[in-house]
PDB file of N, CA and C in Angstrom:
ATOM      1  N   UNK A 985     -30.853  17.466 -32.473  1.00 60.00           N
ATOM      2  CA  UNK A 985     -29.667  16.683 -32.763  1.00 60.00           C
ATOM      3  C   UNK A 985     -28.415  17.512 -32.517  1.00 60.00           C
ATOM      4  N   UNK A 986     -28.523  18.810 -32.827  1.00 72.00           N
ATOM      5  CA  UNK A 986     -27.389  19.694 -32.623  1.00 72.00           C
ATOM      6  C   UNK A 986     -27.055  19.818 -31.136  1.00 72.00           C
ATOM      7  N   UNK A 987     -28.099  19.838 -30.295  1.00 75.00           N
ATOM      8  CA  UNK A 987     -27.865  19.942 -28.849  1.00 75.00           C
ATOM      9  C   UNK A 987     -27.116  18.720 -28.330  1.00 75.00           C
ATOM     10  N   UNK A 988     -27.378  17.573 -28.907  1.00 72.00           N
ATOM     11  CA  UNK A 988     -26.694  16.349 -28.501  1.00 72.00           C
ATOM     12  C   UNK A 988     -25.195  16.463 -28.751  1.00 72.00           C
ATOM     13  N   UNK A 989     -24.830  16.990 -29.916  1.00 69.00           N
ATOM     14  CA  UNK A 989     -23.420  17.162 -30.235  1.00 69.00           C
ATOM     15  C   UNK A 989     -22.768  18.213 -29.343  1.00 69.00           C
ATOM     16  N   UNK A 990     -23.509  19.268 -29.036  1.00 77.00           N
ATOM     17  CA  UNK A 990     -22.977  20.313 -28.156  1.00 77.00           C
ATOM     18  C   UNK A 990     -22.737  19.744 -26.766  1.00 77.00           C
ATOM     19  N   UNK A 991     -23.700  18.981 -26.257  1.00 78.00           N
ATOM     20  CA  UNK A 991     -23.547  18.376 -24.925  1.00 78.00           C
ATOM     21  C   UNK A 991     -22.394  17.372 -24.907  1.00 78.00           C
ATOM     22  N   UNK A 992     -22.298  16.585 -25.970  1.00 73.00           N
ATOM     23  CA  UNK A 992     -21.202  15.617 -26.051  1.00 73.00           C
ATOM     24  C   UNK A 992     -19.856  16.333 -26.102  1.00 73.00           C
ATOM     25  N   UNK A 993     -19.792  17.418 -26.856  1.00 76.00           N
ATOM     26  CA  UNK A 993     -18.556  18.196 -26.922  1.00 76.00           C
ATOM     27  C   UNK A 993     -18.203  18.817 -25.589  1.00 76.00           C
ATOM     28  N   UNK A 994     -19.200  19.350 -24.889  1.00 74.00           N
ATOM     29  CA  UNK A 994     -18.951  19.926 -23.562  1.00 74.00           C
ATOM     30  C   UNK A 994     -18.483  18.858 -22.573  1.00 74.00           C
ATOM     31  N   UNK A 995     -19.104  17.683 -22.653  1.00 72.00           N
ATOM     32  CA  UNK A 995     -18.706  16.597 -21.766  1.00 72.00           C
ATOM     33  C   UNK A 995     -17.262  16.189 -22.026  1.00 72.00           C
ATOM     34  N   UNK A 996     -16.900  16.050 -23.284  1.00 65.00           N
ATOM     35  CA  UNK A 996     -15.536  15.634 -23.624  1.00 65.00           C
ATOM     36  C   UNK A 996     -14.516  16.683 -23.205  1.00 65.00           C
ATOM     37  N   UNK A 997     -14.832  17.950 -23.393  1.00 71.00           N
ATOM     38  CA  UNK A 997     -13.874  18.988 -23.012  1.00 71.00           C
ATOM     39  C   UNK A 997     -13.720  19.054 -21.496  1.00 71.00           C
ATOM     40  N   UNK A 998     -14.806  18.879 -20.750  1.00 69.00           N
ATOM     41  CA  UNK A 998     -14.683  18.884 -19.291  1.00 69.00           C
ATOM     42  C   UNK A 998     -13.981  17.620 -18.807  1.00 69.00           C
ATOM     43  N   UNK A 999     -14.185  16.501 -19.498  1.00 61.00           N
ATOM     44  CA  UNK A 999     -13.520  15.253 -19.127  1.00 61.00           C
ATOM     45  C   UNK A 999     -12.014  15.364 -19.318  1.00 61.00           C
ATOM     46  N   UNK A1000     -11.597  15.999 -20.396  1.00 59.00           N
ATOM     47  CA  UNK A1000     -10.169  16.158 -20.671  1.00 59.00           C
ATOM     48  C   UNK A1000      -9.530  17.113 -19.670  1.00 59.00           C
ATOM     49  N   UNK A1001     -10.247  18.149 -19.264  1.00 64.00           N
ATOM     50  CA  UNK A1001      -9.701  19.147 -18.350  1.00 64.00           C
ATOM     51  C   UNK A1001      -9.698  18.690 -16.899  1.00 64.00           C
ATOM     52  N   UNK A1002     -10.525  17.726 -16.552  1.00 61.00           N
ATOM     53  CA  UNK A1002     -10.641  17.295 -15.161  1.00 61.00           C
ATOM     54  C   UNK A1002      -9.370  16.561 -14.740  1.00 61.00           C
ATOM     55  N   UNK A1003      -8.874  16.908 -13.564  1.00 64.00           N
ATOM     56  CA  UNK A1003      -7.615  16.341 -13.094  1.00 64.00           C
ATOM     57  C   UNK A1003      -7.780  15.485 -11.845  1.00 64.00           C
ATOM     58  N   UNK A1004      -8.995  15.257 -11.384  1.00 65.00           N
ATOM     59  CA  UNK A1004      -9.194  14.443 -10.187  1.00 65.00           C
ATOM     60  C   UNK A1004      -8.698  13.019 -10.389  1.00 65.00           C
ATOM     61  N   UNK A1005      -8.949  12.450 -11.523  1.00 70.00           N
ATOM     62  CA  UNK A1005      -8.486  11.095 -11.807  1.00 70.00           C
ATOM     63  C   UNK A1005      -6.976  11.010 -11.836  1.00 70.00           C
ATOM     64  N   UNK A1006      -6.329  12.060 -12.331  1.00 75.00           N
ATOM     65  CA  UNK A1006      -4.873  12.079 -12.380  1.00 75.00           C
ATOM     66  C   UNK A1006      -4.289  12.094 -10.973  1.00 75.00           C
ATOM     67  N   UNK A1007      -4.932  12.791 -10.054  1.00 81.00           N
ATOM     68  CA  UNK A1007      -4.440  12.826  -8.679  1.00 81.00           C
ATOM     69  C   UNK A1007      -4.540  11.459  -8.029  1.00 81.00           C
ATOM     70  N   UNK A1008      -5.590  10.736  -8.299  1.00 82.00           N
ATOM     71  CA  UNK A1008      -5.743   9.394  -7.735  1.00 82.00           C
ATOM     72  C   UNK A1008      -4.639   8.481  -8.248  1.00 82.00           C
ATOM     73  N   UNK A1009      -4.337   8.587  -9.523  1.00 85.00           N
ATOM     74  CA  UNK A1009      -3.271   7.768 -10.100  1.00 85.00           C
ATOM     75  C   UNK A1009      -1.925   8.148  -9.499  1.00 85.00           C
ATOM     76  N   UNK A1010      -1.687   9.434  -9.299  1.00 88.00           N
ATOM     77  CA  UNK A1010      -0.431   9.870  -8.687  1.00 88.00           C
ATOM     78  C   UNK A1010      -0.294   9.325  -7.274  1.00 88.00           C
ATOM     79  N   UNK A1011      -1.366   9.391  -6.493  1.00 90.00           N
ATOM     80  CA  UNK A1011      -1.322   8.844  -5.136  1.00 90.00           C
ATOM     81  C   UNK A1011      -1.081   7.339  -5.159  1.00 90.00           C
ATOM     82  N   UNK A1012      -1.697   6.642  -6.087  1.00 91.00           N
ATOM     83  CA  UNK A1012      -1.499   5.193  -6.190  1.00 91.00           C
ATOM     84  C   UNK A1012      -0.048   4.865  -6.526  1.00 91.00           C
ATOM     85  N   UNK A1013       0.552   5.644  -7.408  1.00 93.00           N
ATOM     86  CA  UNK A1013       1.958   5.421  -7.749  1.00 93.00           C
ATOM     87  C   UNK A1013       2.873   5.698  -6.562  1.00 93.00           C
ATOM     88  N   UNK A1014       2.586   6.747  -5.809  1.00 94.00           N
ATOM     89  CA  UNK A1014       3.388   7.062  -4.624  1.00 94.00           C
ATOM     90  C   UNK A1014       3.286   5.932  -3.609  1.00 94.00           C
ATOM     91  N   UNK A1015       2.077   5.433  -3.376  1.00 95.00           N
ATOM     92  CA  UNK A1015       1.889   4.334  -2.427  1.00 95.00           C
ATOM     93  C   UNK A1015       2.627   3.084  -2.904  1.00 95.00           C
ATOM     94  N   UNK A1016       2.600   2.810  -4.191  1.00 94.00           N
ATOM     95  CA  UNK A1016       3.295   1.638  -4.727  1.00 94.00           C
ATOM     96  C   UNK A1016       4.799   1.754  -4.530  1.00 94.00           C
ATOM     97  N   UNK A1017       5.361   2.920  -4.802  1.00 95.00           N
ATOM     98  CA  UNK A1017       6.806   3.114  -4.646  1.00 95.00           C
ATOM     99  C   UNK A1017       7.211   3.008  -3.181  1.00 95.00           C
ATOM    100  N   UNK A1018       6.436   3.611  -2.286  1.00 95.00           N
ATOM    101  CA  UNK A1018       6.745   3.538  -0.856  1.00 95.00           C
ATOM    102  C   UNK A1018       6.634   2.097  -0.366  1.00 95.00           C
ATOM    103  N   UNK A1019       5.643   1.363  -0.837  1.00 93.00           N
ATOM    104  CA  UNK A1019       5.478  -0.034  -0.432  1.00 93.00           C
ATOM    105  C   UNK A1019       6.658  -0.882  -0.882  1.00 93.00           C
ATOM    106  N   UNK A1020       7.094  -0.689  -2.096  1.00 92.00           N
ATOM    107  CA  UNK A1020       8.248  -1.440  -2.599  1.00 92.00           C
ATOM    108  C   UNK A1020       9.497  -1.089  -1.803  1.00 92.00           C
ATOM    109  N   UNK A1021       9.676   0.190  -1.497  1.00 90.00           N
ATOM    110  CA  UNK A1021      10.837   0.607  -0.706  1.00 90.00           C
ATOM    111  C   UNK A1021      10.800  -0.010   0.689  1.00 90.00           C
ATOM    112  N   UNK A1022       9.625  -0.071   1.309  1.00 88.00           N
ATOM    113  CA  UNK A1022       9.508  -0.683   2.636  1.00 88.00           C
ATOM    114  C   UNK A1022       9.810  -2.173   2.596  1.00 88.00           C
ATOM    115  N   UNK A1023       9.334  -2.858   1.586  1.00 84.00           N
ATOM    116  CA  UNK A1023       9.610  -4.291   1.470  1.00 84.00           C
ATOM    117  C   UNK A1023      11.103  -4.532   1.327  1.00 84.00           C
ATOM    118  N   UNK A1024      11.757  -3.734   0.522  1.00 83.00           N
ATOM    119  CA  UNK A1024      13.199  -3.896   0.330  1.00 83.00           C
ATOM    120  C   UNK A1024      13.959  -3.535   1.602  1.00 83.00           C
ATOM    121  N   UNK A1025      13.565  -2.451   2.255  1.00 80.00           N
ATOM    122  CA  UNK A1025      14.268  -2.002   3.456  1.00 80.00           C
ATOM    123  C   UNK A1025      14.068  -2.955   4.627  1.00 80.00           C
ATOM    124  N   UNK A1026      12.882  -3.506   4.769  1.00 78.00           N
ATOM    125  CA  UNK A1026      12.582  -4.374   5.911  1.00 78.00           C
ATOM    126  C   UNK A1026      12.905  -5.838   5.649  1.00 78.00           C
ATOM    127  N   UNK A1027      13.387  -6.142   4.478  1.00 75.00           N
ATOM    128  CA  UNK A1027      13.719  -7.516   4.142  1.00 75.00           C
ATOM    129  C   UNK A1027      14.854  -8.033   5.023  1.00 75.00           C
ATOM    130  N   UNK A1028      15.742  -7.159   5.428  1.00 70.00           N
ATOM    131  CA  UNK A1028      16.848  -7.560   6.289  1.00 70.00           C
ATOM    132  C   UNK A1028      16.402  -7.996   7.667  1.00 70.00           C
ATOM    133  N   UNK A1029      15.256  -7.535   8.119  1.00 70.00           N
ATOM    134  CA  UNK A1029      14.776  -7.920   9.448  1.00 70.00           C
ATOM    135  C   UNK A1029      14.315  -9.366   9.510  1.00 70.00           C
ATOM    136  N   UNK A1030      13.885  -9.902   8.404  1.00 69.00           N
ATOM    137  CA  UNK A1030      13.319 -11.248   8.415  1.00 69.00           C
ATOM    138  C   UNK A1030      14.329 -12.322   8.071  1.00 69.00           C
ATOM    139  N   UNK A1031      15.568 -11.964   7.809  1.00 70.00           N
ATOM    140  CA  UNK A1031      16.571 -12.959   7.428  1.00 70.00           C
ATOM    141  C   UNK A1031      17.321 -13.508   8.629  1.00 70.00           C
ATOM    142  N   UNK A1032      16.886 -13.229   9.801  1.00 69.00           N
ATOM    143  CA  UNK A1032      17.533 -13.759  10.997  1.00 69.00           C
ATOM    144  C   UNK A1032      17.805 -12.635  11.970  1.00 69.00           C
ATOM    145  N   UNK A1033      18.346 -13.002  13.110  1.00 75.00           N
ATOM    146  CA  UNK A1033      18.685 -11.990  14.086  1.00 75.00           C
ATOM    147  C   UNK A1033      17.620 -11.814  15.141  1.00 75.00           C
ATOM    148  N   UNK A1034      17.650 -10.667  15.801  1.00 78.00           N
ATOM    149  CA  UNK A1034      16.787 -10.402  16.944  1.00 78.00           C
ATOM    150  C   UNK A1034      15.311 -10.415  16.571  1.00 78.00           C
ATOM    151  N   UNK A1035      14.962  -9.852  15.443  1.00 77.00           N
ATOM    152  CA  UNK A1035      13.549  -9.769  15.061  1.00 77.00           C
ATOM    153  C   UNK A1035      12.945 -11.157  14.876  1.00 77.00           C
ATOM    154  N   UNK A1036      13.665 -12.045  14.212  1.00 78.00           N
ATOM    155  CA  UNK A1036      13.170 -13.405  14.013  1.00 78.00           C
ATOM    156  C   UNK A1036      13.021 -14.126  15.341  1.00 78.00           C
ATOM    157  N   UNK A1037      13.986 -13.938  16.245  1.00 81.00           N
ATOM    158  CA  UNK A1037      13.899 -14.540  17.574  1.00 81.00           C
ATOM    159  C   UNK A1037      12.694 -14.001  18.326  1.00 81.00           C
ATOM    160  N   UNK A1038      12.472 -12.708  18.244  1.00 82.00           N
ATOM    161  CA  UNK A1038      11.335 -12.083  18.915  1.00 82.00           C
ATOM    162  C   UNK A1038      10.010 -12.649  18.406  1.00 82.00           C
ATOM    163  N   UNK A1039       9.868 -12.757  17.097  1.00 82.00           N
ATOM    164  CA  UNK A1039       8.633 -13.278  16.509  1.00 82.00           C
ATOM    165  C   UNK A1039       8.425 -14.738  16.905  1.00 82.00           C
ATOM    166  N   UNK A1040       9.490 -15.515  16.956  1.00 84.00           N
ATOM    167  CA  UNK A1040       9.392 -16.912  17.372  1.00 84.00           C
ATOM    168  C   UNK A1040       8.918 -17.011  18.815  1.00 84.00           C
ATOM    169  N   UNK A1041       9.445 -16.139  19.679  1.00 85.00           N
ATOM    170  CA  UNK A1041       9.023 -16.150  21.083  1.00 85.00           C
ATOM    171  C   UNK A1041       7.566 -15.720  21.225  1.00 85.00           C
ATOM    172  N   UNK A1042       7.146 -14.726  20.474  1.00 87.00           N
ATOM    173  CA  UNK A1042       5.749 -14.288  20.528  1.00 87.00           C
ATOM    174  C   UNK A1042       4.832 -15.421  20.076  1.00 87.00           C
ATOM    175  N   UNK A1043       5.203 -16.110  19.008  1.00 89.00           N
ATOM    176  CA  UNK A1043       4.390 -17.232  18.521  1.00 89.00           C
ATOM    177  C   UNK A1043       4.306 -18.334  19.569  1.00 89.00           C
ATOM    178  N   UNK A1044       5.425 -18.621  20.251  1.00 87.00           N
ATOM    179  CA  UNK A1044       5.423 -19.651  21.293  1.00 87.00           C
ATOM    180  C   UNK A1044       4.535 -19.233  22.460  1.00 87.00           C
ATOM    181  N   UNK A1045       4.579 -17.966  22.832  1.00 88.00           N
ATOM    182  CA  UNK A1045       3.728 -17.477  23.928  1.00 88.00           C
ATOM    183  C   UNK A1045       2.252 -17.576  23.564  1.00 88.00           C
ATOM    184  N   UNK A1046       1.928 -17.255  22.324  1.00 88.00           N
ATOM    185  CA  UNK A1046       0.536 -17.327  21.891  1.00 88.00           C
ATOM    186  C   UNK A1046       0.027 -18.762  21.835  1.00 88.00           C
ATOM    187  N   UNK A1047       0.950 -19.710  21.647  1.00 88.00           N
ATOM    188  CA  UNK A1047       0.557 -21.117  21.603  1.00 88.00           C
ATOM    189  C   UNK A1047       0.508 -21.736  22.995  1.00 88.00           C
ATOM    190  N   UNK A1048       0.906 -20.976  24.016  1.00 83.00           N
ATOM    191  CA  UNK A1048       0.788 -21.469  25.387  1.00 83.00           C
ATOM    192  C   UNK A1048       2.073 -21.967  26.002  1.00 83.00           C
ATOM    193  N   UNK A1049       3.195 -21.821  25.363  1.00 79.00           N
ATOM    194  CA  UNK A1049       4.481 -22.252  25.914  1.00 79.00           C
ATOM    195  C   UNK A1049       4.992 -21.159  26.848  1.00 79.00           C
ATOM    196  N   UNK A1050       4.605 -21.226  28.111  1.00 76.00           N
ATOM    197  CA  UNK A1050       4.912 -20.164  29.069  1.00 76.00           C
ATOM    198  C   UNK A1050       6.386 -20.132  29.464  1.00 76.00           C
ATOM    199  N   UNK A1051       7.119 -21.209  29.246  1.00 78.00           N
ATOM    200  CA  UNK A1051       8.542 -21.228  29.592  1.00 78.00           C
ATOM    201  C   UNK A1051       9.318 -20.247  28.724  1.00 78.00           C
ATOM    202  N   UNK A1052       8.874 -20.049  27.519  1.00 74.00           N
ATOM    203  CA  UNK A1052       9.557 -19.136  26.601  1.00 74.00           C
ATOM    204  C   UNK A1052       9.144 -17.697  26.871  1.00 74.00           C
ATOM    205  N   UNK A1053       7.957 -17.494  27.405  1.00 77.00           N
ATOM    206  CA  UNK A1053       7.426 -16.143  27.595  1.00 77.00           C
ATOM    207  C   UNK A1053       8.173 -15.359  28.661  1.00 77.00           C
ATOM    208  N   UNK A1054       8.621 -16.015  29.710  1.00 71.00           N
ATOM    209  CA  UNK A1054       9.310 -15.315  30.800  1.00 71.00           C
ATOM    210  C   UNK A1054      10.797 -15.264  30.504  1.00 71.00           C
ATOM    211  N   UNK A1055      11.354 -14.080  30.397  1.00 61.00           N
ATOM    212  CA  UNK A1055      12.794 -13.978  30.075  1.00 61.00           C
ATOM    213  C   UNK A1055      13.677 -14.389  31.226  1.00 61.00           C
TER     214      UNK A1055
END
């Protein structure tokens, strides 16, 4: 019974000291912040202008409207 408590104590102390899980959480937070920044930064591209025109032309070309495909 004493060995069980010793093993449990060793497991808990190694679990507390292990930092691999913390690194995964840090990477996830970095990815989340970068993703939010990209969404905010690229939001201006979708509100009109050249990018929207380009995407509309690509969609028309993919649907077979060849008159729009040739500039």
